[in-house]
PDB file of N, CA and C in Angstrom:
ATOM      1  N   MET Q   1       6.878   2.011  13.413  1.00 50.00           N
ATOM      2  CA  MET Q   1       5.507   2.232  13.797  1.00 50.00           C
ATOM      3  C   MET Q   1       5.464   3.129  15.032  1.00 50.00           C
ATOM      4  N   ASN Q   2       4.363   3.786  15.202  1.00 56.00           N
ATOM      5  CA  ASN Q   2       4.195   4.663  16.348  1.00 56.00           C
ATOM      6  C   ASN Q   2       3.574   3.891  17.506  1.00 56.00           C
ATOM      7  N   ALA Q   3       4.167   4.022  18.688  1.00 60.00           N
ATOM      8  CA  ALA Q   3       3.637   3.368  19.872  1.00 60.00           C
ATOM      9  C   ALA Q   3       2.674   4.318  20.581  1.00 60.00           C
ATOM     10  N   VAL Q   4       1.572   3.773  21.045  1.00 63.00           N
ATOM     11  CA  VAL Q   4       0.585   4.570  21.765  1.00 63.00           C
ATOM     12  C   VAL Q   4       0.525   4.026  23.192  1.00 63.00           C
ATOM     13  N   THR Q   5       0.684   4.915  24.178  1.00 74.00           N
ATOM     14  CA  THR Q   5       0.589   4.488  25.567  1.00 74.00           C
ATOM     15  C   THR Q   5      -0.536   5.269  26.240  1.00 74.00           C
ATOM     16  N   PHE Q   6      -1.171   4.625  27.218  1.00 78.00           N
ATOM     17  CA  PHE Q   6      -2.198   5.317  27.982  1.00 78.00           C
ATOM     18  C   PHE Q   6      -2.283   4.692  29.368  1.00 78.00           C
ATOM     19  N   ASP Q   7      -2.818   5.437  30.276  1.00 87.00           N
ATOM     20  CA  ASP Q   7      -2.944   5.007  31.675  1.00 87.00           C
ATOM     21  C   ASP Q   7      -4.176   4.115  31.789  1.00 87.00           C
ATOM     22  N   THR Q   8      -3.944   2.806  31.844  1.00 88.00           N
ATOM     23  CA  THR Q   8      -5.056   1.859  31.857  1.00 88.00           C
ATOM     24  C   THR Q   8      -5.884   1.959  33.139  1.00 88.00           C
ATOM     25  N   LEU Q   9      -5.205   2.187  34.271  1.00 90.00           N
ATOM     26  CA  LEU Q   9      -5.936   2.286  35.535  1.00 90.00           C
ATOM     27  C   LEU Q   9      -6.850   3.510  35.532  1.00 90.00           C
ATOM     28  N   LYS Q  10      -6.335   4.630  35.059  1.00 92.00           N
ATOM     29  CA  LYS Q  10      -7.138   5.855  34.997  1.00 92.00           C
ATOM     30  C   LYS Q  10      -8.327   5.656  34.049  1.00 92.00           C
ATOM     31  N   PHE Q  11      -8.077   5.002  32.930  1.00 91.00           N
ATOM     32  CA  PHE Q  11      -9.148   4.747  31.970  1.00 91.00           C
ATOM     33  C   PHE Q  11     -10.220   3.849  32.587  1.00 91.00           C
ATOM     34  N   ALA Q  12      -9.804   2.798  33.282  1.00 92.00           N
ATOM     35  CA  ALA Q  12     -10.759   1.888  33.915  1.00 92.00           C
ATOM     36  C   ALA Q  12     -11.580   2.626  34.981  1.00 92.00           C
ATOM     37  N   ARG Q  13     -10.918   3.470  35.759  1.00 92.00           N
ATOM     38  CA  ARG Q  13     -11.640   4.239  36.795  1.00 92.00           C
ATOM     39  C   ARG Q  13     -12.631   5.215  36.158  1.00 92.00           C
ATOM     40  N   THR Q  14     -12.228   5.853  35.062  1.00 93.00           N
ATOM     41  CA  THR Q  14     -13.127   6.773  34.365  1.00 93.00           C
ATOM     42  C   THR Q  14     -14.356   6.030  33.855  1.00 93.00           C
ATOM     43  N   LEU Q  15     -14.148   4.846  33.310  1.00 93.00           N
ATOM     44  CA  LEU Q  15     -15.283   4.042  32.836  1.00 93.00           C
ATOM     45  C   LEU Q  15     -16.222   3.702  33.989  1.00 93.00           C
ATOM     46  N   GLN Q  16     -15.655   3.364  35.127  1.00 93.00           N
ATOM     47  CA  GLN Q  16     -16.479   2.988  36.280  1.00 93.00           C
ATOM     48  C   GLN Q  16     -17.214   4.196  36.851  1.00 93.00           C
ATOM     49  N   GLU Q  17     -16.512   5.328  36.976  1.00 93.00           N
ATOM     50  CA  GLU Q  17     -17.108   6.490  37.628  1.00 93.00           C
ATOM     51  C   GLU Q  17     -18.057   7.256  36.709  1.00 93.00           C
ATOM     52  N   GLN Q  18     -17.617   7.519  35.487  1.00 93.00           N
ATOM     53  CA  GLN Q  18     -18.431   8.343  34.593  1.00 93.00           C
ATOM     54  C   GLN Q  18     -19.344   7.514  33.707  1.00 93.00           C
ATOM     55  N   GLY Q  19     -18.890   6.327  33.340  1.00 90.00           N
ATOM     56  CA  GLY Q  19     -19.689   5.488  32.454  1.00 90.00           C
ATOM     57  C   GLY Q  19     -20.511   4.456  33.182  1.00 90.00           C
ATOM     58  N   ARG Q  20     -20.334   4.406  34.505  1.00 91.00           N
ATOM     59  CA  ARG Q  20     -21.065   3.454  35.343  1.00 91.00           C
ATOM     60  C   ARG Q  20     -20.846   2.004  34.892  1.00 91.00           C
ATOM     61  N   PHE Q  21     -19.620   1.726  34.443  1.00 92.00           N
ATOM     62  CA  PHE Q  21     -19.248   0.361  34.088  1.00 92.00           C
ATOM     63  C   PHE Q  21     -18.944  -0.406  35.372  1.00 92.00           C
ATOM     64  N   THR Q  22     -19.163  -1.704  35.326  1.00 93.00           N
ATOM     65  CA  THR Q  22     -18.742  -2.530  36.454  1.00 93.00           C
ATOM     66  C   THR Q  22     -17.240  -2.726  36.370  1.00 93.00           C
ATOM     67  N   LEU Q  23     -16.653  -3.230  37.453  1.00 93.00           N
ATOM     68  CA  LEU Q  23     -15.211  -3.492  37.463  1.00 93.00           C
ATOM     69  C   LEU Q  23     -14.850  -4.492  36.367  1.00 93.00           C
ATOM     70  N   GLU Q  24     -15.685  -5.521  36.223  1.00 93.00           N
ATOM     71  CA  GLU Q  24     -15.436  -6.547  35.199  1.00 93.00           C
ATOM     72  C   GLU Q  24     -15.538  -5.950  33.793  1.00 93.00           C
ATOM     73  N   GLN Q  25     -16.548  -5.121  33.551  1.00 95.00           N
ATOM     74  CA  GLN Q  25     -16.712  -4.504  32.227  1.00 95.00           C
ATOM     75  C   GLN Q  25     -15.546  -3.579  31.898  1.00 95.00           C
ATOM     76  N   SER Q  26     -15.184  -2.735  32.842  1.00 93.00           N
ATOM     77  CA  SER Q  26     -14.094  -1.790  32.564  1.00 93.00           C
ATOM     78  C   SER Q  26     -12.778  -2.521  32.383  1.00 93.00           C
ATOM     79  N   SER Q  27     -12.538  -3.555  33.159  1.00 92.00           N
ATOM     80  CA  SER Q  27     -11.298  -4.333  33.018  1.00 92.00           C
ATOM     81  C   SER Q  27     -11.229  -5.002  31.651  1.00 92.00           C
ATOM     82  N   SER Q  28     -12.331  -5.570  31.225  1.00 93.00           N
ATOM     83  CA  SER Q  28     -12.363  -6.239  29.912  1.00 93.00           C
ATOM     84  C   SER Q  28     -12.134  -5.244  28.784  1.00 93.00           C
ATOM     85  N   LEU Q  29     -12.783  -4.096  28.880  1.00 94.00           N
ATOM     86  CA  LEU Q  29     -12.630  -3.082  27.833  1.00 94.00           C
ATOM     87  C   LEU Q  29     -11.208  -2.543  27.784  1.00 94.00           C
ATOM     88  N   VAL Q  30     -10.629  -2.282  28.966  1.00 92.00           N
ATOM     89  CA  VAL Q  30      -9.249  -1.778  29.015  1.00 92.00           C
ATOM     90  C   VAL Q  30      -8.289  -2.812  28.447  1.00 92.00           C
ATOM     91  N   GLU Q  31      -8.505  -4.070  28.763  1.00 91.00           N
ATOM     92  CA  GLU Q  31      -7.633  -5.126  28.239  1.00 91.00           C
ATOM     93  C   GLU Q  31      -7.751  -5.228  26.718  1.00 91.00           C
ATOM     94  N   ALA Q  32      -8.974  -5.181  26.219  1.00 91.00           N
ATOM     95  CA  ALA Q  32      -9.177  -5.260  24.765  1.00 91.00           C
ATOM     96  C   ALA Q  32      -8.552  -4.068  24.061  1.00 91.00           C
ATOM     97  N   LEU Q  33      -8.754  -2.880  24.614  1.00 89.00           N
ATOM     98  CA  LEU Q  33      -8.172  -1.683  24.009  1.00 89.00           C
ATOM     99  C   LEU Q  33      -6.643  -1.733  24.067  1.00 89.00           C
ATOM    100  N   GLY Q  34      -6.119  -2.226  25.164  1.00 84.00           N
ATOM    101  CA  GLY Q  34      -4.665  -2.372  25.287  1.00 84.00           C
ATOM    102  C   GLY Q  34      -4.101  -3.307  24.240  1.00 84.00           C
ATOM    103  N   ASP Q  35      -4.816  -4.405  23.964  1.00 83.00           N
ATOM    104  CA  ASP Q  35      -4.379  -5.344  22.921  1.00 83.00           C
ATOM    105  C   ASP Q  35      -4.364  -4.672  21.555  1.00 83.00           C
ATOM    106  N   VAL Q  36      -5.392  -3.895  21.285  1.00 82.00           N
ATOM    107  CA  VAL Q  36      -5.476  -3.207  19.987  1.00 82.00           C
ATOM    108  C   VAL Q  36      -4.333  -2.201  19.846  1.00 82.00           C
ATOM    109  N   LEU Q  37      -4.106  -1.423  20.889  1.00 80.00           N
ATOM    110  CA  LEU Q  37      -3.057  -0.411  20.827  1.00 80.00           C
ATOM    111  C   LEU Q  37      -1.664  -1.026  20.773  1.00 80.00           C
ATOM    112  N   ALA Q  38      -1.501  -2.218  21.331  1.00 77.00           N
ATOM    113  CA  ALA Q  38      -0.200  -2.882  21.316  1.00 77.00           C
ATOM    114  C   ALA Q  38       0.067  -3.567  19.975  1.00 77.00           C
ATOM    115  N   SER Q  39      -0.976  -3.768  19.187  1.00 76.00           N
ATOM    116  CA  SER Q  39      -0.790  -4.432  17.887  1.00 76.00           C
ATOM    117  C   SER Q  39      -0.127  -3.478  16.908  1.00 76.00           C
ATOM    118  N   ASP Q  40       0.207  -3.990  15.767  1.00 73.00           N
ATOM    119  CA  ASP Q  40       0.880  -3.187  14.750  1.00 73.00           C
ATOM    120  C   ASP Q  40      -0.115  -2.267  14.055  1.00 73.00           C
ATOM    121  N   LEU Q  41      -0.175  -1.044  14.517  1.00 71.00           N
ATOM    122  CA  LEU Q  41      -1.023  -0.043  13.884  1.00 71.00           C
ATOM    123  C   LEU Q  41      -0.223   0.661  12.807  1.00 71.00           C
ATOM    124  N   VAL Q  42      -0.887   1.079  11.773  1.00 77.00           N
ATOM    125  CA  VAL Q  42      -0.228   1.766  10.680  1.00 77.00           C
ATOM    126  C   VAL Q  42      -0.511   3.256  10.804  1.00 77.00           C
ATOM    127  N   ALA Q  43       0.542   4.034  10.776  1.00 80.00           N
ATOM    128  CA  ALA Q  43       0.391   5.484  10.851  1.00 80.00           C
ATOM    129  C   ALA Q  43       0.195   6.050   9.451  1.00 80.00           C
ATOM    130  N   LYS Q  44      -0.368   7.242   9.371  1.00 87.00           N
ATOM    131  CA  LYS Q  44      -0.573   7.892   8.081  1.00 87.00           C
ATOM    132  C   LYS Q  44       0.750   8.067   7.345  1.00 87.00           C
ATOM    133  N   SER Q  45       1.809   8.372   8.087  1.00 88.00           N
ATOM    134  CA  SER Q  45       3.115   8.555   7.442  1.00 88.00           C
ATOM    135  C   SER Q  45       3.603   7.251   6.830  1.00 88.00           C
ATOM    136  N   ASP Q  46       3.313   6.111   7.490  1.00 88.00           N
ATOM    137  CA  ASP Q  46       3.690   4.819   6.930  1.00 88.00           C
ATOM    138  C   ASP Q  46       2.927   4.546   5.639  1.00 88.00           C
ATOM    139  N   LEU Q  47       1.636   4.885   5.658  1.00 91.00           N
ATOM    140  CA  LEU Q  47       0.829   4.689   4.455  1.00 91.00           C
ATOM    141  C   LEU Q  47       1.312   5.570   3.313  1.00 91.00           C
ATOM    142  N   ARG Q  48       1.657   6.814   3.630  1.00 93.00           N
ATOM    143  CA  ARG Q  48       2.126   7.746   2.597  1.00 93.00           C
ATOM    144  C   ARG Q  48       3.446   7.254   1.999  1.00 93.00           C
ATOM    145  N   GLU Q  49       4.330   6.754   2.863  1.00 92.00           N
ATOM    146  CA  GLU Q  49       5.608   6.222   2.380  1.00 92.00           C
ATOM    147  C   GLU Q  49       5.386   5.038   1.448  1.00 92.00           C
ATOM    148  N   THR Q  50       4.488   4.156   1.830  1.00 94.00           N
ATOM    149  CA  THR Q  50       4.168   2.997   0.990  1.00 94.00           C
ATOM    150  C   THR Q  50       3.536   3.451  -0.321  1.00 94.00           C
ATOM    151  N   GLU Q  51       2.660   4.436  -0.249  1.00 95.00           N
ATOM    152  CA  GLU Q  51       2.025   4.966  -1.454  1.00 95.00           C
ATOM    153  C   GLU Q  51       3.072   5.550  -2.411  1.00 95.00           C
ATOM    154  N   LEU Q  52       4.024   6.288  -1.878  1.00 96.00           N
ATOM    155  CA  LEU Q  52       5.079   6.873  -2.716  1.00 96.00           C
ATOM    156  C   LEU Q  52       5.934   5.795  -3.362  1.00 96.00           C
ATOM    157  N   ARG Q  53       6.252   4.740  -2.606  1.00 96.00           N
ATOM    158  CA  ARG Q  53       7.038   3.638  -3.176  1.00 96.00           C
ATOM    159  C   ARG Q  53       6.261   2.940  -4.291  1.00 96.00           C
ATOM    160  N   LEU Q  54       4.961   2.738  -4.079  1.00 96.00           N
ATOM    161  CA  LEU Q  54       4.140   2.097  -5.105  1.00 96.00           C
ATOM    162  C   LEU Q  54       4.032   2.961  -6.362  1.00 96.00           C
ATOM    163  N   GLU Q  55       3.865   4.268  -6.158  1.00 97.00           N
ATOM    164  CA  GLU Q  55       3.791   5.169  -7.310  1.00 97.00           C
ATOM    165  C   GLU Q  55       5.092   5.145  -8.101  1.00 97.00           C
ATOM    166  N   ALA Q  56       6.220   5.102  -7.404  1.00 97.00           N
ATOM    167  CA  ALA Q  56       7.515   5.039  -8.083  1.00 97.00           C
ATOM    168  C   ALA Q  56       7.650   3.731  -8.858  1.00 97.00           C
ATOM    169  N   ARG Q  57       7.219   2.641  -8.254  1.00 97.00           N
ATOM    170  CA  ARG Q  57       7.305   1.333  -8.923  1.00 97.00           C
ATOM    171  C   ARG Q  57       6.385   1.290 -10.143  1.00 97.00           C
ATOM    172  N   ILE Q  58       5.188   1.876 -10.020  1.00 97.00           N
ATOM    173  CA  ILE Q  58       4.261   1.921 -11.153  1.00 97.00           C
ATOM    174  C   ILE Q  58       4.880   2.721 -12.296  1.00 97.00           C
ATOM    175  N   ALA Q  59       5.545   3.829 -11.977  1.00 96.00           N
ATOM    176  CA  ALA Q  59       6.200   4.641 -13.006  1.00 96.00           C
ATOM    177  C   ALA Q  59       7.297   3.834 -13.707  1.00 96.00           C
ATOM    178  N   GLU Q  60       8.044   3.035 -12.935  1.00 97.00           N
ATOM    179  CA  GLU Q  60       9.092   2.186 -13.534  1.00 97.00           C
ATOM    180  C   GLU Q  60       8.482   1.167 -14.488  1.00 97.00           C
ATOM    181  N   VAL Q  61       7.401   0.551 -14.067  1.00 97.00           N
ATOM    182  CA  VAL Q  61       6.754  -0.466 -14.901  1.00 97.00           C
ATOM    183  C   VAL Q  61       6.199   0.164 -16.175  1.00 97.00           C
ATOM    184  N   LYS Q  62       5.613   1.355 -16.048  1.00 96.00           N
ATOM    185  CA  LYS Q  62       5.113   2.045 -17.236  1.00 96.00           C
ATOM    186  C   LYS Q  62       6.245   2.329 -18.210  1.00 96.00           C
ATOM    187  N   ALA Q  63       7.377   2.780 -17.699  1.00 96.00           N
ATOM    188  CA  ALA Q  63       8.523   3.068 -18.564  1.00 96.00           C
ATOM    189  C   ALA Q  63       8.991   1.800 -19.264  1.00 96.00           C
ATOM    190  N   ASP Q  64       9.029   0.687 -18.534  1.00 96.00           N
ATOM    191  CA  ASP Q  64       9.429  -0.583 -19.142  1.00 96.00           C
ATOM    192  C   ASP Q  64       8.439  -1.003 -20.232  1.00 96.00           C
ATOM    193  N   LEU Q  65       7.160  -0.816 -19.971  1.00 96.00           N
ATOM    194  CA  LEU Q  65       6.150  -1.177 -20.970  1.00 96.00           C
ATOM    195  C   LEU Q  65       6.292  -0.347 -22.239  1.00 96.00           C
ATOM    196  N   VAL Q  66       6.573   0.937 -22.078  1.00 96.00           N
ATOM    197  CA  VAL Q  66       6.762   1.799 -23.248  1.00 96.00           C
ATOM    198  C   VAL Q  66       7.976   1.339 -24.048  1.00 96.00           C
ATOM    199  N   LYS Q  67       9.069   0.983 -23.368  1.00 96.00           N
ATOM    200  CA  LYS Q  67      10.265   0.485 -24.055  1.00 96.00           C
ATOM    201  C   LYS Q  67       9.941  -0.775 -24.848  1.00 96.00           C
ATOM    202  N   TRP Q  68       9.240  -1.722 -24.193  1.00 96.00           N
ATOM    203  CA  TRP Q  68       8.889  -2.964 -24.885  1.00 96.00           C
ATOM    204  C   TRP Q  68       7.941  -2.702 -26.058  1.00 96.00           C
ATOM    205  N   LEU Q  69       7.015  -1.784 -25.870  1.00 96.00           N
ATOM    206  CA  LEU Q  69       6.070  -1.467 -26.936  1.00 96.00           C
ATOM    207  C   LEU Q  69       6.797  -0.920 -28.161  1.00 96.00           C
ATOM    208  N   PHE Q  70       7.669   0.068 -27.945  1.00 96.00           N
ATOM    209  CA  PHE Q  70       8.404   0.627 -29.078  1.00 96.00           C
ATOM    210  C   PHE Q  70       9.357  -0.391 -29.691  1.00 96.00           C
ATOM    211  N   GLY Q  71       9.931  -1.242 -28.858  1.00 96.00           N
ATOM    212  CA  GLY Q  71      10.788  -2.305 -29.370  1.00 96.00           C
ATOM    213  C   GLY Q  71      10.020  -3.265 -30.261  1.00 96.00           C
ATOM    214  N   ALA Q  72       8.823  -3.654 -29.795  1.00 96.00           N
ATOM    215  CA  ALA Q  72       8.001  -4.577 -30.575  1.00 96.00           C
ATOM    216  C   ALA Q  72       7.551  -3.938 -31.884  1.00 96.00           C
ATOM    217  N   VAL Q  73       7.166  -2.674 -31.842  1.00 96.00           N
ATOM    218  CA  VAL Q  73       6.759  -1.965 -33.057  1.00 96.00           C
ATOM    219  C   VAL Q  73       7.941  -1.867 -34.019  1.00 96.00           C
ATOM    220  N   GLY Q  74       9.113  -1.603 -33.475  1.00 95.00           N
ATOM    221  CA  GLY Q  74      10.312  -1.515 -34.320  1.00 95.00           C
ATOM    222  C   GLY Q  74      10.615  -2.833 -35.006  1.00 95.00           C
ATOM    223  N   VAL Q  75      10.540  -3.923 -34.256  1.00 96.00           N
ATOM    224  CA  VAL Q  75      10.810  -5.245 -34.837  1.00 96.00           C
ATOM    225  C   VAL Q  75       9.761  -5.570 -35.893  1.00 96.00           C
ATOM    226  N   GLN Q  76       8.503  -5.305 -35.622  1.00 97.00           N
ATOM    227  CA  GLN Q  76       7.448  -5.568 -36.601  1.00 97.00           C
ATOM    228  C   GLN Q  76       7.670  -4.750 -37.870  1.00 97.00           C
ATOM    229  N   THR Q  77       8.082  -3.499 -37.707  1.00 96.00           N
ATOM    230  CA  THR Q  77       8.345  -2.642 -38.863  1.00 96.00           C
ATOM    231  C   THR Q  77       9.461  -3.222 -39.711  1.00 96.00           C
ATOM    232  N   LEU Q  78      10.534  -3.671 -39.065  1.00 96.00           N
ATOM    233  CA  LEU Q  78      11.653  -4.271 -39.807  1.00 96.00           C
ATOM    234  C   LEU Q  78      11.227  -5.542 -40.530  1.00 96.00           C
ATOM    235  N   VAL Q  79      10.418  -6.358 -39.884  1.00 96.00           N
ATOM    236  CA  VAL Q  79       9.951  -7.598 -40.518  1.00 96.00           C
ATOM    237  C   VAL Q  79       9.085  -7.279 -41.731  1.00 96.00           C
ATOM    238  N   ILE Q  80       8.191  -6.312 -41.591  1.00 97.00           N
ATOM    239  CA  ILE Q  80       7.318  -5.942 -42.710  1.00 97.00           C
ATOM    240  C   ILE Q  80       8.138  -5.360 -43.858  1.00 97.00           C
ATOM    241  N   LEU Q  81       9.090  -4.460 -43.546  1.00 96.00           N
ATOM    242  CA  LEU Q  81       9.931  -3.892 -44.597  1.00 96.00           C
ATOM    243  C   LEU Q  81      10.746  -4.963 -45.307  1.00 96.00           C
ATOM    244  N   ASP Q  82      11.287  -5.926 -44.526  1.00 96.00           N
ATOM    245  CA  ASP Q  82      12.049  -7.020 -45.121  1.00 96.00           C
ATOM    246  C   ASP Q  82      11.163  -7.840 -46.057  1.00 96.00           C
ATOM    247  N   ALA Q  83       9.922  -8.081 -45.635  1.00 95.00           N
ATOM    248  CA  ALA Q  83       9.005  -8.840 -46.483  1.00 95.00           C
ATOM    249  C   ALA Q  83       8.677  -8.066 -47.759  1.00 95.00           C
ATOM    250  N   VAL Q  84       8.471  -6.753 -47.631  1.00 95.00           N
ATOM    251  CA  VAL Q  84       8.174  -5.924 -48.810  1.00 95.00           C
ATOM    252  C   VAL Q  84       9.354  -5.927 -49.774  1.00 95.00           C
ATOM    253  N   PHE Q  85      10.576  -5.794 -49.264  1.00 95.00           N
ATOM    254  CA  PHE Q  85      11.757  -5.815 -50.143  1.00 95.00           C
ATOM    255  C   PHE Q  85      11.951  -7.192 -50.763  1.00 95.00           C
ATOM    256  N   ALA Q  86      11.666  -8.241 -50.019  1.00 94.00           N
ATOM    257  CA  ALA Q  86      11.789  -9.596 -50.567  1.00 94.00           C
ATOM    258  C   ALA Q  86      10.774  -9.807 -51.694  1.00 94.00           C
ATOM    259  N   LEU Q  87       9.566  -9.303 -51.521  1.00 94.00           N
ATOM    260  CA  LEU Q  87       8.544  -9.427 -52.577  1.00 94.00           C
ATOM    261  C   LEU Q  87       8.938  -8.573 -53.805  1.00 94.00           C
ATOM    262  N   ALA Q  88       9.495  -7.395 -53.541  1.00 92.00           N
ATOM    263  CA  ALA Q  88       9.915  -6.527 -54.642  1.00 92.00           C
ATOM    264  C   ALA Q  88      11.020  -7.200 -55.443  1.00 92.00           C
ATOM    265  N   ARG Q  89      12.005  -7.804 -54.778  1.00 93.00           N
ATOM    266  CA  ARG Q  89      13.105  -8.498 -55.459  1.00 93.00           C
ATOM    267  C   ARG Q  89      12.589  -9.716 -56.225  1.00 93.00           C
ATOM    268  N   ALA Q  90      11.610 -10.409 -55.657  1.00 91.00           N
ATOM    269  CA  ALA Q  90      11.085 -11.604 -56.284  1.00 91.00           C
ATOM    270  C   ALA Q  90      10.263 -11.288 -57.523  1.00 91.00           C
ATOM    271  N   SER Q  91       9.653 -10.114 -57.558  1.00 86.00           N
ATOM    272  CA  SER Q  91       8.818  -9.776 -58.689  1.00 86.00           C
ATOM    273  C   SER Q  91       9.640  -9.267 -59.882  1.00 86.00           C
ATOM    274  N   HIS Q  92      10.896  -8.909 -59.692  1.00 75.00           N
ATOM    275  CA  HIS Q  92      11.735  -8.430 -60.813  1.00 75.00           C
ATOM    276  C   HIS Q  92      12.418  -9.513 -61.478  1.00 75.00           C
TER     277      HIS Q  92
END
């Protein structure tokens, strides 16, 4: 993950001087923002990597489904042909 750092004192002073925040307001906001920035943020590159892994896994599952589908069709075909030959032999 990407770490984000910022000067909390400078930010608090900017809030007080330019935003006319009180010391208590600016301190609370800086603390809350610091908590958010310290948490596990997800970067776009992390999301893209996860997306690529999911797309690869979806492709694998699709390939497996196609294999099972053709396998099932093949087995059904053999069963039907066996039944047709059994009926043909029985009718003679």
